Amino acid sequence: MDLIQLAGKNIVVMGVANERSIAWGVAKRLMEVGANVIFTYRKERSKGKIEKLLADYEAYKTAVVECDVNSDESIAKAFEEIGAAFGTIHGIVHSVAFAHAEDLKNRFVETTREGYAFAQDTSAYSLVAVSKAAKPYLSEDASIVTMSYLGADRVLDGYNVMGVAKAALEAAMRYLAADLGTDGIRVNAISAGAIRTLAAKGVPSFNQILNKIGETAPLKRNTNQEEVADMTIVMLSRLSRGVTGETIYVDSGYNIMG
Ligand code: NAD
């Protein structure tokens, strides 16, 4: 019995920059279970990286579409293109965030109005903007999953403006879940543990964070791309059909510790 039922489904995966990206882990798993994956990218460099990675997946139905989440025009164009090519969208993986490096390095009190707004726009409002543009194409059992981090709930050294953006992202996720639930659409967040990716490079003292989690987490180790990908598959699939508006931690249990 196929409990997942993602074969032949059209899933949009946003945020693959390279093979280390959390979104790439999800995309690999999605292709393995037979889903069609539509990748979106912001930079030409990422497009090249995605196309290179897809060289090993030629037998799969995929597409690569430009989408800068800071631009309503770019988002609208991307989803019109995806809608025209694929018709229905069954799921979206929103794995996108960005803040200015100085807003992570400086004292939090130094955060500028522009830096605050930029982090919110890219990392939190983008989930609303994407859901809105995708809405006409979403199936009546569609599932949207976004990636968050513990910095949404706790003050974590060096996470600063991004922690505030993740708090807004999780709240936006809940409001979207309440709103889109009337259409049968589910919206959830996965709060991933620390994983060494391009985005993580911007977080000062990342190595210390990894060490602390490895020592403190109930499982006494860090999580990885595969574990986050597997839970994302669950949240996209019918296995989680009774779950919406939740933040699911995939962090070796670190968040429960004092
Ligand atoms: P990553 O750098 O591989 O992915 C971030 C992606 O965001 C990149 O592909 C980048 O191109 C994209 N992006 C940034 N601005 C954009 C824009 N304006 N338009 C479109 N795309 C844009 O790093 P990652 O760690 O895989 O991050 C993915 C998500 O997971 C992020 O939301 C991040 O905050 C979250 N997360 C990461 C960790 C970690 O430790 N790596 C932990 C928890 C949550």
Short mmCIF file of C-alpha atoms and ligand atoms in Angstrom, two decimals:
data_model
loop_
_atom_site.label_atom_id
_atom_site.label_comp_id
_atom_site.label_asym_id
_atom_site.label_seq_id
_atom_site.Cartn_x
_atom_site.Cartn_y
_atom_site.Cartn_z
CA MET A 1 0.00 0.00 0.00
CA ASP A 2 1.37 3.42 -0.96
CA LEU A 3 0.91 5.45 2.21
CA ILE A 4 2.72 8.49 0.88
CA GLN A 5 0.89 8.89 -2.44
CA LEU A 6 3.21 11.51 -3.85
CA ALA A 7 3.95 9.70 -7.13
CA GLY A 8 2.96 11.87 -10.09
CA LYS A 9 2.22 14.85 -7.81
CA ASN A 10 3.59 18.27 -8.73
CA ILE A 11 5.66 19.78 -5.92
CA VAL A 12 7.35 23.19 -6.07
CA VAL A 13 10.66 23.27 -4.23
CA MET A 14 12.00 26.77 -3.52
CA GLY A 15 15.52 27.39 -2.23
CA VAL A 16 18.04 25.01 -3.77
CA ALA A 17 21.33 26.93 -3.97
CA ASN A 18 23.61 23.88 -4.06
CA GLU A 19 23.81 20.22 -3.03
CA ARG A 20 24.02 21.16 0.65
CA SER A 21 20.71 23.05 0.62
CA ILE A 22 17.98 21.59 2.80
CA ALA A 23 15.69 21.98 -0.23
CA TRP A 24 17.93 19.73 -2.33
CA GLY A 25 17.62 16.96 0.26
CA VAL A 26 13.84 17.29 0.00
CA ALA A 27 13.90 17.36 -3.81
CA LYS A 28 15.98 14.17 -3.98
CA ARG A 29 13.54 12.32 -1.74
CA LEU A 30 10.57 13.68 -3.72
CA MET A 31 12.03 12.36 -6.97
CA GLU A 32 12.73 9.01 -5.30
CA VAL A 33 9.04 8.67 -4.39
CA GLY A 34 8.01 9.58 -7.95
CA ALA A 35 6.92 13.21 -7.55
CA ASN A 36 7.47 15.79 -10.28
CA VAL A 37 9.67 18.54 -8.85
CA ILE A 38 9.53 22.15 -9.99
CA PHE A 39 12.59 24.01 -8.73
CA THR A 40 12.62 27.76 -8.27
CA TYR A 41 15.80 29.82 -8.01
CA ARG A 42 16.79 33.43 -7.55
CA LYS A 43 20.33 33.62 -8.90
CA GLU A 44 21.56 32.37 -12.28
CA ARG A 45 24.34 30.65 -10.33
CA SER A 46 21.76 28.55 -8.48
CA LYS A 47 20.02 27.72 -11.77
CA GLY A 48 23.32 26.36 -13.10
CA LYS A 49 23.87 24.35 -9.91
CA ILE A 50 20.34 22.88 -10.04
CA GLU A 51 20.70 21.90 -13.69
CA LYS A 52 24.03 20.24 -12.91
CA LEU A 53 22.52 18.32 -9.98
CA LEU A 54 19.62 17.23 -12.20
CA ALA A 55 22.01 15.63 -14.70
CA ASP A 56 21.76 12.48 -12.53
CA TYR A 57 17.95 12.65 -12.59
CA GLU A 58 17.24 12.85 -16.32
CA ALA A 59 14.47 10.26 -16.19
CA TYR A 60 12.40 12.42 -13.83
CA LYS A 61 9.87 15.10 -14.75
CA THR A 62 11.33 18.37 -13.46
CA ALA A 63 11.38 22.07 -14.28
CA VAL A 64 13.56 24.98 -13.23
CA VAL A 65 11.84 28.36 -12.93
CA GLU A 66 13.13 31.79 -11.84
CA CYS A 67 11.48 33.25 -8.73
CA ASP A 68 12.84 36.10 -6.63
CA VAL A 69 10.64 36.19 -3.52
CA ASN A 70 11.43 39.88 -2.97
CA SER A 71 9.43 40.69 -6.12
CA ASP A 72 5.65 40.21 -6.51
CA GLU A 73 6.13 40.39 -10.26
CA SER A 74 8.70 37.59 -10.25
CA ILE A 75 6.52 35.42 -7.97
CA ALA A 76 3.43 35.96 -10.16
CA LYS A 77 5.38 35.17 -13.32
CA ALA A 78 6.85 32.01 -11.80
CA PHE A 79 3.50 30.60 -10.67
CA GLU A 80 1.79 31.49 -13.95
CA GLU A 81 4.56 29.60 -15.73
CA ILE A 82 4.29 26.63 -13.37
CA GLY A 83 0.48 26.64 -13.62
CA ALA A 84 0.60 26.71 -17.42
CA ALA A 85 3.11 23.85 -17.60
CA PHE A 86 1.82 21.59 -14.81
CA GLY A 87 -1.82 22.62 -14.21
CA THR A 88 -2.19 21.63 -10.59
CA ILE A 89 0.27 22.18 -7.74
CA HIS A 90 0.00 19.58 -4.94
CA GLY A 91 2.66 20.93 -2.64
CA ILE A 92 5.17 23.71 -2.00
CA VAL A 93 8.41 23.56 -0.03
CA HIS A 94 9.38 27.09 1.01
CA SER A 95 13.04 26.86 2.02
CA VAL A 96 14.10 30.45 1.57
CA ALA A 97 15.57 33.03 3.96
CA PHE A 98 18.01 35.90 3.87
CA ALA A 99 19.26 38.73 6.07
CA HIS A 100 22.13 41.16 5.71
CA ALA A 101 25.35 39.77 7.20
CA GLU A 102 25.87 42.87 9.37
CA ASP A 103 22.47 42.32 11.00
CA LEU A 104 23.66 38.91 12.20
CA LYS A 105 27.11 40.13 13.31
CA ASN A 106 26.25 43.44 14.97
CA ARG A 107 24.51 43.81 18.31
CA PHE A 108 20.76 43.26 17.84
CA VAL A 109 20.05 46.79 19.05
CA GLU A 110 21.96 48.09 16.01
CA THR A 111 19.49 46.49 13.53
CA THR A 112 18.50 49.03 10.89
CA ARG A 113 14.93 49.65 9.71
CA GLU A 114 15.96 48.52 6.24
CA GLY A 115 17.73 45.38 7.47
CA TYR A 116 14.75 44.41 9.62
CA ALA A 117 12.29 44.93 6.77
CA PHE A 118 14.49 43.06 4.31
CA ALA A 119 14.80 39.99 6.56
CA GLN A 120 11.03 39.99 7.15
CA ASP A 121 10.24 40.46 3.47
CA THR A 122 12.54 37.69 2.25
CA SER A 123 12.13 35.21 5.07
CA ALA A 124 8.54 35.64 6.36
CA TYR A 125 6.30 37.64 4.02
CA SER A 126 7.55 35.52 1.11
CA LEU A 127 5.52 32.58 2.47
CA VAL A 128 2.33 34.66 2.26
CA ALA A 129 3.21 36.06 -1.18
CA VAL A 130 4.01 32.61 -2.56
CA SER A 131 0.83 31.05 -1.10
CA LYS A 132 -1.24 33.85 -2.65
CA ALA A 133 0.30 33.46 -6.12
CA ALA A 134 0.08 29.66 -5.99
CA LYS A 135 -3.50 29.58 -4.69
CA PRO A 136 -5.28 29.39 -8.10
CA TYR A 137 -3.28 26.25 -8.93
CA LEU A 138 -3.28 24.48 -5.56
CA SER A 139 -5.12 21.16 -5.35
CA GLU A 140 -7.81 20.83 -2.70
CA ASP A 141 -5.53 18.69 -0.53
CA ALA A 142 -2.35 20.68 -1.16
CA SER A 143 0.33 20.94 1.53
CA ILE A 144 2.71 23.86 2.06
CA VAL A 145 5.82 23.36 4.20
CA THR A 146 8.23 26.08 5.31
CA MET A 147 11.61 25.81 7.06
CA SER A 148 12.07 27.51 10.42
CA TYR A 149 14.60 27.49 13.24
CA LEU A 150 14.61 27.49 17.03
CA GLY A 151 15.69 31.15 16.96
CA ALA A 152 11.97 31.88 16.43
CA ASP A 153 11.27 30.96 20.09
CA ARG A 154 14.59 31.46 21.85
CA VAL A 155 17.25 34.13 21.81
CA LEU A 156 20.18 32.44 20.09
CA ASP A 157 23.55 34.10 19.86
CA GLY A 158 24.15 35.65 16.42
CA TYR A 159 20.70 34.83 15.02
CA ASN A 160 19.29 38.28 15.78
CA VAL A 161 17.07 39.73 13.04
CA MET A 162 16.61 36.27 11.53
CA GLY A 163 15.12 35.01 14.80
CA VAL A 164 12.51 37.76 14.63
CA ALA A 165 11.84 36.87 10.97
CA LYS A 166 11.40 33.18 11.89
CA ALA A 167 8.94 34.12 14.66
CA ALA A 168 6.95 36.05 12.05
CA LEU A 169 7.27 33.15 9.61
CA GLU A 170 5.79 30.70 12.12
CA ALA A 171 2.94 33.09 12.96
CA ALA A 172 2.28 33.65 9.24
CA MET A 173 2.26 29.87 8.80
CA ARG A 174 -0.47 29.54 11.46
CA TYR A 175 -2.60 32.35 9.99
CA LEU A 176 -2.26 30.82 6.53
CA ALA A 177 -3.21 27.39 7.94
CA ALA A 178 -6.36 28.88 9.52
CA ASP A 179 -7.27 30.75 6.35
CA LEU A 180 -6.46 28.10 3.72
CA GLY A 181 -7.83 25.26 5.86
CA THR A 182 -11.30 26.18 4.57
CA ASP A 183 -10.01 25.14 1.11
CA GLY A 184 -8.52 21.89 2.45
CA ILE A 185 -4.99 23.26 2.12
CA ARG A 186 -2.52 22.54 4.95
CA VAL A 187 0.38 24.75 6.01
CA ASN A 188 3.11 23.64 8.43
CA ALA A 189 6.66 24.50 9.42
CA ILE A 190 9.62 22.28 10.09
CA SER A 191 12.04 23.65 12.64
CA ALA A 192 15.29 22.06 11.55
CA GLY A 193 18.32 21.66 13.73
CA ALA A 194 21.55 23.36 12.68
CA ILE A 195 22.91 22.00 9.38
CA ARG A 196 26.02 23.23 7.57
CA THR A 197 24.69 25.00 4.46
CA LEU A 198 25.37 28.24 2.57
CA ALA A 199 22.79 30.11 4.68
CA ALA A 200 24.36 28.75 7.89
CA LYS A 201 27.69 30.35 6.89
CA GLY A 202 26.15 33.73 7.68
CA VAL A 203 25.50 32.75 11.29
CA PRO A 204 28.51 33.58 13.48
CA SER A 205 29.76 30.84 15.83
CA PHE A 206 28.00 28.11 13.86
CA ASN A 207 30.61 25.52 14.88
CA GLN A 208 29.96 26.20 18.58
CA ILE A 209 26.22 25.80 17.92
CA LEU A 210 26.80 22.39 16.30
CA ASN A 211 29.01 21.29 19.22
CA LYS A 212 26.48 22.43 21.82
CA ILE A 213 23.62 20.60 20.09
CA GLY A 214 25.74 17.45 19.74
CA GLU A 215 26.43 17.48 23.48
CA THR A 216 23.02 18.58 24.75
CA ALA A 217 20.34 17.12 22.46
CA PRO A 218 18.59 13.96 23.73
CA LEU A 219 19.95 12.00 20.75
CA LYS A 220 23.46 13.40 21.44
CA ARG A 221 24.07 14.28 17.81
CA ASN A 222 23.13 16.84 15.20
CA THR A 223 20.44 16.29 12.60
CA ASN A 224 21.09 16.27 8.85
CA GLN A 225 19.61 17.04 5.43
CA GLU A 226 18.14 13.52 5.05
CA GLU A 227 16.24 13.61 8.35
CA VAL A 228 14.72 17.00 7.54
CA ALA A 229 13.87 15.77 4.03
CA ASP A 230 12.09 12.68 5.37
CA MET A 231 9.91 14.72 7.73
CA THR A 232 9.15 17.15 4.89
CA ILE A 233 7.96 14.19 2.81
CA VAL A 234 5.67 13.18 5.68
CA MET A 235 4.29 16.72 5.94
CA LEU A 236 3.67 16.88 2.17
CA SER A 237 2.04 13.47 2.08
CA ARG A 238 -1.33 12.15 3.16
CA LEU A 239 0.34 10.60 6.21
CA SER A 240 0.05 14.03 7.85
CA ARG A 241 -3.44 14.81 6.48
CA GLY A 242 -4.75 15.63 9.98
CA VAL A 243 -1.98 18.11 10.76
CA THR A 244 -1.93 21.82 9.96
CA GLY A 245 -0.61 24.99 11.57
CA GLU A 246 2.15 23.08 13.40
CA THR A 247 5.84 23.59 13.84
CA ILE A 248 7.52 20.18 13.80
CA TYR A 249 11.02 20.00 15.27
CA VAL A 250 13.58 17.85 13.48
CA ASP A 251 16.52 18.65 15.75
CA SER A 252 17.47 15.47 17.66
CA GLY A 253 15.14 16.79 20.39
CA TYR A 254 17.38 19.78 21.23
CA ASN A 255 14.44 22.19 21.67
CA ILE A 256 13.07 20.36 24.75
CA MET A 257 16.25 20.84 26.76
CA GLY A 258 16.69 23.60 29.34
P1 NAD B 1 20.64 27.62 1.54
O1 NAD B 1 21.53 28.83 1.48
O2 NAD B 1 21.08 26.44 0.80
O3 NAD B 1 19.15 28.00 1.11
C1 NAD B 1 18.61 29.29 1.25
C2 NAD B 1 17.95 29.60 -0.06
O4 NAD B 1 17.23 30.84 0.01
C3 NAD B 1 18.97 29.76 -1.21
O5 NAD B 1 18.65 28.85 -2.23
C4 NAD B 1 18.77 31.19 -1.67
O6 NAD B 1 18.94 31.36 -3.06
C5 NAD B 1 17.30 31.39 -1.29
N1 NAD B 1 16.92 32.81 -1.32
C6 NAD B 1 17.41 33.82 -0.56
N2 NAD B 1 16.83 34.98 -0.94
C7 NAD B 1 15.95 34.68 -1.94
C8 NAD B 1 15.05 35.43 -2.74
N3 NAD B 1 14.95 36.77 -2.61
N4 NAD B 1 14.30 34.79 -3.66
C9 NAD B 1 14.40 33.46 -3.81
N5 NAD B 1 15.23 32.68 -3.10
C10 NAD B 1 16.00 33.30 -2.18
O7 NAD B 1 20.52 27.28 3.10
P2 NAD B 1 19.54 26.30 3.90
O8 NAD B 1 20.19 26.12 5.22
O9 NAD B 1 19.21 25.12 3.08
O10 NAD B 1 18.26 27.21 4.14
C11 NAD B 1 16.94 26.83 3.74
C12 NAD B 1 15.94 27.22 4.81
O11 NAD B 1 16.17 26.42 5.97
C13 NAD B 1 16.04 28.67 5.27
O12 NAD B 1 14.75 29.16 5.54
C14 NAD B 1 16.81 28.56 6.57
O13 NAD B 1 16.58 29.64 7.45
C15 NAD B 1 16.21 27.27 7.09
N6 NAD B 1 16.96 26.61 8.17
C16 NAD B 1 18.28 26.33 8.03
C17 NAD B 1 18.96 25.73 9.08
C18 NAD B 1 20.43 25.41 8.97
O14 NAD B 1 21.07 25.22 10.00
N7 NAD B 1 21.00 25.33 7.78
C19 NAD B 1 18.28 25.40 10.26
C20 NAD B 1 16.91 25.68 10.36
C21 NAD B 1 16.27 26.29 9.30
#
